[in-house]
XYZ file of C-alpha atoms in Angstrom:
677
model
C 51.800 -106.663 154.161
C 49.850 -108.232 157.019
C 50.415 -111.865 157.966
C 47.336 -113.980 158.726
C 47.176 -117.521 160.085
C 44.634 -119.725 158.339
C 43.547 -123.057 159.807
C 41.513 -125.418 157.638
C 39.563 -128.473 158.829
C 38.644 -131.179 156.304
C 35.846 -133.635 157.078
C 36.700 -137.198 158.032
C 34.092 -138.978 155.887
C 35.198 -141.341 153.127
C 36.208 -139.262 150.115
C 36.227 -135.941 152.012
C 39.814 -135.046 151.045
C 40.849 -133.385 147.807
C 43.823 -133.026 145.449
C 42.610 -129.629 144.289
C 44.546 -126.484 145.132
C 42.771 -124.148 147.535
C 43.164 -120.393 147.932
C 41.356 -117.747 149.969
C 40.551 -114.073 149.421
C 39.921 -111.698 152.297
C 36.916 -109.465 151.680
C 36.683 -106.350 153.820
C 34.974 -102.994 153.880
C 37.799 -101.443 151.822
C 38.373 -104.113 149.213
C 39.301 -107.705 148.474
C 42.683 -109.402 148.238
C 43.652 -111.524 145.258
C 43.479 -115.294 145.900
C 46.078 -116.282 148.512
C 47.274 -119.841 147.923
C 47.192 -122.355 150.794
C 50.125 -124.544 149.913
C 52.448 -126.940 151.701
C 54.922 -129.411 150.251
C 53.063 -132.642 149.546
C 49.315 -133.229 149.664
C 47.053 -130.959 151.690
C 43.424 -131.373 152.682
C 43.387 -135.079 153.449
C 40.305 -136.514 155.131
C 40.244 -135.598 158.824
C 43.168 -133.167 158.553
C 43.379 -129.853 160.436
C 46.150 -127.800 158.805
C 47.718 -124.410 159.452
C 48.854 -121.975 156.756
C 50.348 -118.484 156.722
C 49.164 -115.971 154.134
C 50.240 -112.397 153.528
C 47.643 -109.819 152.556
C 49.122 -107.354 150.047
C 46.633 -104.653 151.090
C 44.568 -103.449 153.996
C 41.002 -104.514 153.220
C 39.597 -102.982 156.402
C 37.304 -104.833 158.839
C 36.774 -108.344 157.504
C 33.349 -109.208 156.062
C 33.797 -112.468 154.154
C 36.277 -115.201 153.428
C 36.101 -116.267 149.802
C 37.319 -119.827 149.167
C 38.664 -120.707 145.706
C 38.955 -124.293 144.520
C 41.143 -124.550 141.426
C 40.603 -127.082 138.633
C 42.895 -130.083 138.613
C 45.786 -129.888 136.195
C 46.275 -133.663 136.137
C 43.726 -136.425 136.620
C 43.429 -137.417 140.271
C 42.589 -140.886 141.512
C 38.891 -141.615 141.152
C 37.501 -141.664 144.670
C 34.329 -143.166 146.133
C 32.543 -139.778 146.136
C 33.733 -137.699 143.196
C 37.086 -137.106 141.541
C 37.460 -133.533 142.719
C 35.063 -133.171 145.662
C 36.150 -131.770 149.024
C 34.227 -131.609 152.283
C 35.362 -128.566 154.226
C 34.311 -128.329 157.852
C 35.573 -124.832 158.660
C 38.211 -122.162 158.227
C 39.708 -120.161 161.044
C 41.426 -116.855 160.352
C 43.699 -115.229 162.915
C 44.680 -111.616 162.106
C 47.976 -110.028 163.256
C 46.107 -108.471 166.153
C 42.766 -109.630 167.471
C 40.849 -112.819 168.188
C 40.518 -115.692 165.721
C 37.435 -115.745 163.502
C 35.727 -119.088 162.787
C 34.045 -119.506 159.380
C 31.745 -122.560 159.417
C 31.406 -124.302 156.062
C 30.252 -127.932 156.454
C 29.720 -128.303 152.728
C 30.948 -130.343 149.817
C 32.709 -128.269 147.167
C 32.588 -130.193 143.922
C 34.639 -129.138 140.900
C 36.300 -125.764 140.464
C 34.666 -122.630 141.823
C 34.416 -120.117 144.657
C 32.386 -120.011 147.835
C 31.826 -117.030 150.132
C 31.883 -117.880 153.843
C 30.613 -115.763 156.709
C 32.082 -115.595 160.196
C 30.160 -117.901 162.506
C 27.980 -115.401 164.361
C 24.369 -115.905 163.270
C 22.757 -112.884 161.630
C 19.146 -112.118 160.807
C 18.730 -109.989 157.652
C 18.181 -106.668 159.375
C 21.387 -107.149 161.405
C 23.515 -107.017 158.234
C 24.270 -103.340 157.664
C 26.856 -103.593 154.892
C 25.893 -103.899 151.192
C 28.466 -106.656 150.581
C 26.911 -108.812 153.310
C 23.400 -108.112 152.081
C 24.439 -109.051 148.545
C 26.104 -112.238 149.773
C 22.830 -113.386 151.364
C 20.959 -112.779 148.112
C 23.597 -114.496 145.981
C 23.654 -117.556 148.228
C 19.878 -117.951 148.153
C 19.732 -117.484 144.398
C 22.345 -120.214 143.940
C 20.380 -122.587 146.176
C 17.081 -121.804 144.483
C 18.774 -122.553 141.162
C 19.939 -125.914 142.577
C 16.788 -127.102 144.347
C 13.542 -126.922 142.370
C 10.016 -127.961 143.341
C 7.876 -130.402 141.382
C 4.465 -132.048 141.714
C 5.002 -135.776 142.123
C 1.291 -136.596 142.374
C -1.739 -134.263 142.287
C -2.884 -133.210 145.749
C 0.402 -134.251 147.406
C 2.862 -131.790 148.956
C 5.398 -130.674 146.366
C 8.866 -132.199 146.481
C 12.411 -132.013 145.120
C 12.593 -132.124 141.337
C 15.076 -134.975 140.888
C 14.399 -138.413 139.415
C 17.174 -140.435 141.023
C 19.561 -140.271 143.962
C 22.338 -140.414 141.373
C 21.326 -136.899 140.325
C 21.568 -135.385 143.835
C 24.373 -133.051 144.745
C 26.749 -134.275 147.425
C 25.416 -131.929 150.101
C 22.124 -133.834 150.298
C 23.332 -137.352 149.455
C 23.956 -140.222 151.843
C 27.558 -140.578 152.918
C 29.529 -143.395 151.290
C 29.346 -145.391 154.531
C 25.588 -144.955 154.978
C 24.910 -145.787 151.349
C 27.071 -148.923 151.490
C 25.458 -150.115 154.735
C 21.984 -149.535 153.281
C 22.572 -151.680 150.198
C 24.398 -154.384 152.169
C 21.367 -154.572 154.454
C 19.036 -154.867 151.452
C 21.076 -157.592 149.786
C 21.521 -159.653 152.971
C 17.774 -159.657 153.664
C 16.848 -160.557 150.091
C 19.479 -163.303 149.926
C 18.312 -164.884 153.189
C 14.653 -165.024 152.135
C 15.529 -166.311 148.654
C 17.597 -169.116 150.185
C 14.611 -170.050 152.325
C 12.486 -170.276 149.187
C 10.045 -167.664 150.466
C 10.674 -164.460 148.545
C 9.485 -165.800 145.171
C 6.702 -168.083 146.403
C 3.382 -166.660 145.209
C 1.052 -169.048 147.006
C -0.618 -168.741 150.413
C 0.964 -169.621 153.716
C 0.343 -173.258 154.658
C -0.219 -172.516 158.344
C 0.349 -169.948 161.057
C 3.237 -172.095 162.267
C 4.937 -171.798 158.871
C 4.962 -168.011 159.273
C 7.252 -168.416 162.265
C 10.035 -169.088 159.757
C 10.170 -165.318 159.349
C 11.400 -165.104 162.934
C 14.646 -166.751 161.970
C 15.039 -163.811 159.578
C 15.556 -161.255 162.351
C 14.461 -161.118 165.976
C 13.736 -158.270 168.365
C 12.279 -158.504 171.896
C 9.244 -156.467 170.809
C 8.657 -158.732 167.790
C 8.808 -161.844 169.978
C 6.360 -160.248 172.420
C 4.027 -159.556 169.485
C 4.157 -163.198 168.373
C 3.274 -164.371 171.865
C 0.433 -161.902 172.546
C -1.028 -160.902 169.145
C -4.389 -162.624 169.725
C -4.986 -160.972 173.115
C -7.517 -158.140 173.327
C -5.349 -156.124 175.696
C -2.399 -156.193 173.280
C -4.649 -155.362 170.315
C -5.935 -152.269 172.169
C -2.543 -151.232 173.539
C -1.151 -150.880 170.027
C -3.452 -147.876 169.459
C -1.566 -146.190 172.310
C 2.001 -147.410 171.918
C 2.274 -149.217 168.604
C 3.458 -147.889 165.283
C 0.408 -145.644 164.712
C -0.411 -144.077 168.104
C -2.083 -140.987 166.636
C -5.662 -142.056 165.757
C -7.286 -142.943 169.076
C -9.645 -140.277 170.443
C -12.098 -140.006 173.300
C -15.648 -140.842 172.262
C -18.075 -138.144 173.431
C -21.045 -139.735 171.681
C -21.492 -142.863 169.611
C -21.491 -142.147 165.863
C -24.884 -142.673 164.251
C -23.320 -145.114 161.787
C -21.962 -147.309 164.600
C -25.095 -148.625 166.371
C -23.543 -150.413 169.334
C -26.051 -151.386 172.050
C -25.791 -151.985 175.787
C -26.547 -155.687 175.322
C -23.648 -156.070 172.904
C -21.042 -154.732 175.314
C -22.489 -155.906 178.641
C -20.078 -158.887 178.849
C -17.109 -156.466 178.914
C -18.635 -153.523 180.783
C -20.187 -155.747 183.421
C -23.331 -155.095 185.479
C -24.413 -151.737 186.844
C -23.321 -149.561 183.939
C -24.240 -148.669 180.345
C -22.795 -147.139 177.239
C -24.313 -143.767 178.130
C -22.860 -143.900 181.633
C -19.428 -144.766 180.277
C -19.646 -142.009 177.645
C -20.378 -139.526 180.424
C -17.534 -140.931 182.523
C -15.186 -140.458 179.550
C -14.052 -144.081 179.473
C -14.914 -144.862 175.829
C -12.549 -144.258 172.920
C -12.886 -144.588 169.176
C -10.503 -145.438 166.353
C -12.133 -144.620 163.028
C -10.495 -145.710 159.771
C -13.208 -144.042 157.706
C -10.615 -142.448 155.429
C -10.368 -145.889 153.776
C -13.991 -145.893 152.567
C -14.133 -146.768 148.888
C -10.382 -146.574 148.489
C -8.708 -148.022 145.379
C -7.565 -151.637 145.837
C -4.734 -153.498 144.212
C -3.852 -156.696 142.380
C -1.157 -158.935 143.893
C 0.081 -161.847 141.781
C -2.816 -161.014 139.472
C -5.365 -161.548 142.246
C -7.672 -158.742 143.478
C -7.188 -157.536 147.059
C -9.726 -156.078 149.468
C -9.925 -153.251 151.980
C -12.213 -152.238 154.850
C -12.932 -148.971 156.654
C -13.498 -150.187 160.220
C -14.634 -148.439 163.378
C -13.324 -149.741 166.714
C -14.854 -148.876 170.091
C -12.545 -149.208 173.099
C -13.156 -149.157 176.836
C -10.787 -147.907 179.521
C -11.374 -150.170 182.492
C -11.518 -148.446 185.892
C -8.545 -147.806 188.144
C -5.938 -147.592 185.441
C -6.684 -151.065 184.144
C -6.064 -152.112 180.554
C -7.711 -150.614 177.498
C -10.079 -153.173 175.960
C -11.876 -153.483 172.606
C -15.673 -153.429 172.927
C -16.909 -153.618 169.342
C -15.698 -153.545 165.722
C -17.705 -152.667 162.619
C -15.808 -153.263 159.378
C -17.553 -150.617 157.294
C -18.919 -147.106 157.646
C -22.400 -148.299 156.635
C -24.272 -150.318 159.265
C -26.753 -152.973 158.282
C -27.281 -156.714 157.955
C -24.246 -157.066 155.690
C -22.023 -155.156 158.138
C -22.369 -156.863 161.511
C -20.787 -155.495 164.671
C -18.180 -157.960 165.906
C -17.744 -158.464 169.652
C -15.258 -160.118 172.027
C -18.051 -162.565 172.938
C -18.251 -163.824 169.333
C -16.750 -167.007 167.977
C -12.944 -166.917 168.411
C -12.170 -166.875 164.679
C -14.844 -164.278 163.861
C -13.410 -161.923 166.487
C -9.803 -162.588 165.502
C -10.592 -161.945 161.831
C -12.364 -158.663 162.694
C -9.342 -157.501 164.703
C -7.043 -158.525 161.840
C -9.072 -156.385 159.430
C -8.531 -153.456 161.798
C -4.798 -154.184 161.816
C -4.814 -154.223 158.001
C -6.525 -150.805 158.057
C -3.843 -149.648 160.482
C -1.179 -150.730 157.996
C -2.734 -148.768 155.148
C -3.417 -145.576 157.074
C -0.107 -145.694 158.887
C 2.066 -146.297 155.853
C 0.305 -143.839 153.522
C -0.651 -141.043 155.913
C 1.169 -141.204 159.251
C 4.488 -142.425 157.870
C 4.750 -141.354 154.222
C 2.818 -138.068 154.296
C 3.416 -136.789 157.835
C 6.748 -138.532 158.434
C 8.458 -137.996 155.064
C 6.705 -135.677 152.621
C 6.116 -132.827 155.089
C 9.697 -132.959 156.455
C 10.852 -132.788 152.826
C 8.865 -129.555 152.459
C 10.514 -128.152 155.607
C 13.920 -129.190 154.226
C 13.382 -127.664 150.788
C 12.112 -124.363 152.181
C 15.061 -124.179 154.601
C 17.565 -124.706 151.788
C 15.841 -122.277 149.418
C 14.921 -119.413 151.756
C 17.424 -119.296 154.652
C 21.129 -118.505 154.111
C 23.833 -120.277 156.127
C 24.277 -117.313 158.443
C 20.595 -117.186 159.432
C 20.027 -118.444 163.001
C 17.103 -120.565 161.848
C 19.243 -122.221 159.181
C 21.865 -123.053 161.813
C 19.145 -124.390 164.111
C 17.272 -126.435 161.512
C 19.892 -127.766 159.106
C 20.862 -130.745 161.354
C 17.201 -131.795 161.299
C 17.115 -131.965 157.481
C 20.122 -134.264 157.032
C 19.619 -136.930 154.333
C 15.860 -136.262 154.080
C 16.024 -135.402 150.377
C 18.057 -138.549 149.695
C 15.730 -141.012 151.442
C 12.631 -139.417 149.903
C 14.106 -139.461 146.403
C 15.050 -143.102 147.001
C 11.484 -143.840 148.152
C 10.137 -142.378 144.918
C 12.515 -144.712 143.055
C 12.179 -147.945 145.038
C 8.969 -147.871 147.092
C 6.174 -145.819 145.540
C 7.088 -146.078 141.853
C 5.170 -148.360 139.454
C 6.254 -151.978 139.861
C 7.958 -151.346 143.188
C 7.100 -152.496 146.727
C 3.889 -150.527 147.361
C 2.628 -151.354 143.882
C 3.312 -155.075 143.994
C 2.730 -156.041 147.646
C 0.187 -153.812 149.440
C -3.564 -154.233 149.378
C -4.328 -150.700 148.206
C -1.258 -150.153 145.997
C 0.012 -146.833 144.710
C -3.474 -145.751 143.686
C -4.817 -146.293 147.205
C -1.833 -144.601 148.823
C -2.339 -141.597 146.576
C -6.046 -141.393 147.424
C -5.369 -141.526 151.160
C -2.727 -138.792 150.921
C -5.057 -136.575 148.879
C -7.908 -137.133 151.343
C -5.753 -136.416 154.363
C -4.261 -133.310 152.764
C -7.780 -131.909 152.391
C -8.400 -132.217 156.128
C -4.878 -131.878 157.546
C -4.656 -129.169 160.195
C -1.697 -127.399 161.768
C -2.854 -128.535 165.225
C -2.321 -132.199 164.233
C 1.385 -131.428 163.799
C 1.636 -129.769 167.233
C 1.624 -132.610 169.773
C 0.148 -130.765 172.803
C -2.742 -129.456 170.686
C -3.257 -132.856 169.066
C -3.417 -134.631 172.438
C -5.919 -132.047 173.651
C -8.059 -132.261 170.504
C -8.244 -136.058 170.682
C -9.186 -135.956 174.368
C -6.468 -138.396 175.418
C -4.514 -136.312 177.910
C -5.389 -138.593 180.853
C -5.800 -142.092 179.399
C -3.433 -144.366 181.387
C -0.353 -146.073 179.960
C -0.122 -143.849 176.867
C 3.662 -143.746 176.638
C 3.749 -142.118 173.201
C 1.939 -139.144 174.729
C 4.000 -139.071 177.930
C 7.414 -139.326 176.263
C 6.400 -137.192 173.299
C 5.222 -134.299 175.478
C 8.484 -134.385 177.423
C 10.504 -134.206 174.223
C 8.217 -131.512 172.788
C 8.800 -129.499 175.968
C 12.576 -129.913 175.751
C 12.627 -128.865 172.090
C 10.308 -125.930 172.791
C 12.499 -124.674 175.638
C 15.612 -124.965 173.447
C 13.980 -123.226 170.493
C 12.656 -120.468 172.758
C 16.152 -119.728 174.039
C 17.578 -119.543 170.505
C 14.734 -117.330 169.247
C 15.121 -114.944 172.178
C 18.838 -114.561 171.476
C 18.270 -113.303 167.937
C 14.761 -111.812 167.986
C 14.376 -109.055 170.614
C 10.706 -108.398 169.867
C 7.644 -109.489 167.906
C 8.386 -106.733 165.411
C 11.786 -108.298 164.680
C 9.994 -111.499 163.667
C 7.660 -109.628 161.325
C 10.571 -107.709 159.771
C 12.616 -110.816 158.894
C 11.868 -111.212 155.191
C 13.819 -114.463 154.882
C 11.867 -116.022 157.749
C 8.563 -114.911 156.239
C 9.572 -116.289 152.805
C 10.425 -119.619 154.487
C 7.012 -119.813 156.190
C 5.193 -118.790 153.009
C 6.989 -121.410 150.915
C 6.033 -124.172 153.366
C 2.416 -122.978 153.266
C 2.239 -122.681 149.486
C 4.359 -125.661 148.375
C 3.647 -128.051 151.243
C 0.064 -127.232 152.139
C -0.802 -126.041 148.623
C -1.975 -122.648 149.892
C -4.999 -124.174 151.643
C -6.029 -121.620 154.283
C -8.393 -124.065 155.983
C -5.317 -126.050 157.072
C -4.619 -123.444 159.730
C -0.996 -123.608 158.603
C 0.507 -120.137 159.028
C 1.424 -118.275 155.855
C 3.330 -115.725 157.954
C 4.390 -115.364 161.587
C 3.702 -112.291 163.680
C 5.133 -113.027 167.139
C 8.057 -114.705 168.850
C 5.605 -117.083 170.550
C 4.192 -118.181 167.186
C 7.715 -118.613 165.810
C 8.753 -120.781 168.767
C 5.755 -123.074 168.297
C 6.316 -123.295 164.540
C 10.030 -124.165 164.773
C 9.327 -126.635 167.584
C 6.751 -128.283 165.323
C 9.278 -128.579 162.495
C 12.031 -130.089 164.668
C 9.664 -132.461 166.519
C 8.109 -133.805 163.304
C 11.500 -134.199 161.608
C 12.939 -136.159 164.539
C 10.861 -137.577 167.404
C 7.532 -137.959 165.590
C 9.147 -139.666 162.592
C 11.075 -142.060 164.810
C 7.985 -142.893 166.883
C 6.014 -143.952 163.794
C 8.937 -145.540 161.946
C 11.086 -147.505 164.404
C 8.341 -149.971 165.325
C 7.459 -151.059 161.814
C 9.513 -154.253 161.806
C 8.537 -155.115 165.394
C 4.874 -154.896 164.394
C 5.045 -156.622 161.022
C 7.513 -159.502 161.195
C 4.700 -161.557 162.736
C 2.557 -160.769 159.717
C -0.940 -161.565 161.126
C -0.439 -158.640 163.504
C -0.018 -156.187 160.596
C -1.076 -157.660 157.236
C -0.346 -155.363 154.313
C -3.144 -156.856 152.196
C -6.243 -159.030 152.512
C -7.057 -161.574 149.796
C -10.731 -162.219 150.659
C -13.451 -159.622 151.212
C -14.530 -158.569 154.728
C -17.072 -160.938 156.299
C -20.713 -159.936 155.897
C -22.068 -162.288 158.557
C -20.981 -163.999 161.728
C -20.289 -167.657 162.389
C -18.652 -168.339 159.032
C -14.949 -167.936 159.843
C -12.779 -171.040 160.113
C -9.006 -171.298 160.638
C -8.481 -172.101 156.960
C -10.560 -169.066 155.929
C -8.582 -166.839 158.251
C -5.350 -168.099 156.702
C -6.653 -167.666 153.148
C -7.480 -164.016 153.857
C -3.880 -163.138 154.750
C -1.321 -161.962 152.158
C 0.639 -164.458 150.039
C 4.163 -165.519 150.928
C 6.067 -163.365 148.411
C 4.143 -160.185 149.301
C 4.659 -160.869 153.016
C 8.424 -161.154 152.506
C 8.539 -158.073 150.259
C 6.874 -155.914 152.920
C 8.873 -157.311 155.821
C 12.174 -156.613 154.045
C 11.065 -153.045 153.268
C 9.889 -152.342 156.808
C 13.009 -153.899 158.283
C 15.072 -151.468 156.213
C 12.902 -148.512 157.239
C 12.875 -149.338 160.961
C 16.523 -148.846 161.802
C 19.278 -146.534 160.631
C 21.893 -148.440 158.607
C 24.736 -146.345 160.050
C 26.082 -142.788 160.231
C 23.625 -141.931 162.988
C 23.120 -138.640 164.788
C 20.847 -138.882 167.840
C 18.466 -136.069 168.709
C 20.337 -133.031 170.029
C 23.717 -134.176 168.683
C 25.301 -131.375 166.642
C 28.867 -132.304 165.639
C 28.801 -129.637 162.932
C 29.195 -126.440 164.921
C 27.139 -123.983 162.917
C 26.651 -121.799 165.996
C 29.938 -120.298 167.191
C 28.675 -117.859 169.871
C 28.628 -118.814 173.528
C 24.900 -118.201 174.133
C 23.516 -120.709 171.595
C 26.228 -123.206 172.502
C 25.070 -123.015 176.118
C 21.473 -123.542 174.985
C 22.560 -126.658 173.077
C 24.287 -128.022 176.197
C 21.155 -127.397 178.272
C 19.015 -129.122 175.640
C 21.297 -132.145 175.631
C 21.170 -132.325 179.420
C 17.365 -132.146 179.308
C 17.228 -135.028 176.809
C 19.578 -137.106 178.981
C 17.213 -136.696 181.932
C 14.203 -137.662 179.800
C 16.018 -140.805 178.645
C 16.834 -141.715 182.247
C 13.153 -141.416 183.223
C 12.027 -143.481 180.227
C 14.495 -146.272 180.942
C 13.553 -146.409 184.620
C 9.867 -146.736 183.684
C 10.590 -149.328 181.016
C 12.221 -151.622 183.573
C 8.755 -152.140 185.049
C 7.019 -152.881 181.720
C 6.508 -156.288 180.137
C 6.848 -154.546 176.752
C 9.144 -151.502 177.098
C 8.235 -148.446 175.020
C 11.510 -147.361 173.412
C 10.338 -145.451 170.334
C 10.803 -142.035 171.965
C 13.994 -142.650 173.942
C 16.167 -139.638 172.944
C 19.471 -141.484 172.266
C 17.625 -143.720 169.779
C 15.835 -140.894 167.949
C 17.534 -139.667 164.794
C 17.926 -135.896 164.415
C 16.311 -136.026 160.984
C 14.255 -138.139 158.600
C 17.114 -140.097 157.103
C 15.727 -143.606 156.582
C-alpha cells in the first residue's frame, strides 16, 4: 500500500464549507482505487480551511491521470446555510505521492448535492496533447455535462441567443452572485428607492417644476464627475467632449464629405469657423467630425404614465479647432430628412433653441448607448462568449483557464436584467422614451450591420478616422489596455500552440469559435465574425477582442452612466414633446415640459446608479486569485501583464492630475475583469 498526502483548500466565501463527507479516487493508467475517505475527528472542510489528510492506495494504479472527488449524501440534516444545505466550494486539491513532486488539481467550483467530479492536474492541455483514452474521455464527459447544464434560447428575434433560464433563482451556484455580492446589490437597491420615496419623488408622475428642483437629485448621491456635469452641461465644449470621453465614446467619426441629407452651408457655420476658411477647406484638412444617430429613424416610441413619448434621429457636425483646441459643435439636424420642418440648429441660434437641440442629441445618445453600446455590445455579446466558453472548452484547456475569470457573474447579471430591466412592466418599459419595443428594434438593426472590426478597438479607431483627434482619452487609454491584453494573450497562445496548424487542429477551439458565430452572430457571414480560426495571429486577435470587450470596453461604457445622468437634462431618457420643426419657438417652460417626468427620472437614475458601480466582491482587470494556471510560464505572463497594467494606471493618473475633468473609466484598477454588474 502506498501512502499519499492529500491537501484540500475550501473557499472562503460565505457558505463555502460543507458537512458532507468527501473521498477521493486515484485514477491512473493501470486502474482506479476505490474511494479513499478524507476524514478527521470533528468537522472538515470549513470555509477558508486548508487541511491535510493521509490516504493509503490499496493498489498501484500507475502514472496518475485524474483525481476523482466523491461527495457523499448527508445522513442527517445539516444546518440550512445561506447558499445551499449541502453545497461546497472547493478551491483545489494537492496530491503528494510517496516519491515525486506534489501535483496541484485546480477545482474552483461549487459541488452541490451528492456526486463525483473528475479533476485534472493543473497543467493546461489542448486536445491533441492528451494521448490517453481516459483523458480524452474525461474531456468529452465534462463538455457533455456542461452542455446539458447550459442551454441556448432566443430571448427576442434578431438578438444574440442567451442562457435558457427565467430567473436567477434557477441558476446553478457556479454562475450565481456570491452571497455577499447579492446582499450588497439588494441593499443598494433598497437604500436608493427608500431615499427617493422619502423625498416624495419616486412616485410623482408630474413634470419637474424647474431646473433648480432637479438639483434635489444631487443630494441622492454625488460624484466629482456628476458635479462637473451640473456646472458645465450647457457649454458647447462639454457637449462635444462627451462624444470623446463620455459614456458613449464610440460613435464619433471623421467626416470626409457632408452627407447629402445634412445640407449645412458655409454661412451657417461661419461664426464658429471664422474668416478665411470654408466647410470644404475644413473637410480637406480633416477637422470635421460627424455623430449620426440615424439608427433611431422611425423607431418605436413608448408611453410613460399613459402619455406618448417622442424620439429623434439627429445628425451632429463637430469641428476640431486648430492647435489642439477644443472640439466644438457646428450644426445639429434632428432628423434624417432635411426640409422646412427639419431646420438645422446652430450655436448662433436663440439660447433655448440651441440648448433644446443639444438635449435632443443627448436623448438620442441615451437610447443608442443603452440599447446598443451597453446592452448589446456590453452585455449580450459577452454572454455569448461566456456560454460558448462553458459549453465548448473543458477546464484543462488553456483558453478556458485564460478566459474563465473574464466570464465571472456575467450570466447572473444578464439573467437579472431580463427579469428586472428589459421585461414587460420593468424599468425600460415604464421609464424610457423608446421602451422595450424600441430597444429591440435598435438591437435588431445593429445586429444586421455589426462587424467584427467594431469589436476590435485598433480597427474601430482606424475605421472611424479618429486616430489623431486631440484629447480622446477613451482611445488613448483603450489602445494601451488593448496592447497589454494582446501581449499577454500572445504569450499564452505561444506557450500552447507551436504553429498555425496546431490552431487549426484544435477541435474544441474551433467549436468555441463556431458557436459564437452561430449563436451570437446568428451565422451572418457579412458580420466578418470568424466561424473558424486558421492562424495563431488570428487567435490572438480574437481572444484579445473577447477579453477587452468583457472587461475594459464594458467598464468604459458602463461606469459613467450615473455621472452622466444624475443631472437629468444632460442625459434625458425620454422626451415628452415632439422635436421642434421651426426655430424661435423654444421658451424655458417648453424646454422643461419636454424633459421626462419626475417618477421616470428617478426610476432611470436609480437603475443607472446600480449599473455604474460594482456592489462588492470586485476583481480588477488582471487579478486572478483562482490559480487555474499552475505552470511557471503562464504564471510569469500573468505577472508581466499585471506589471504592464500598473504602468498604464500610473500614466493615466499622472495625466488626470492636469485635467479639469479626469477620465477614469479606463484606469485598470477600477476596471472589472468581467461583465458582472
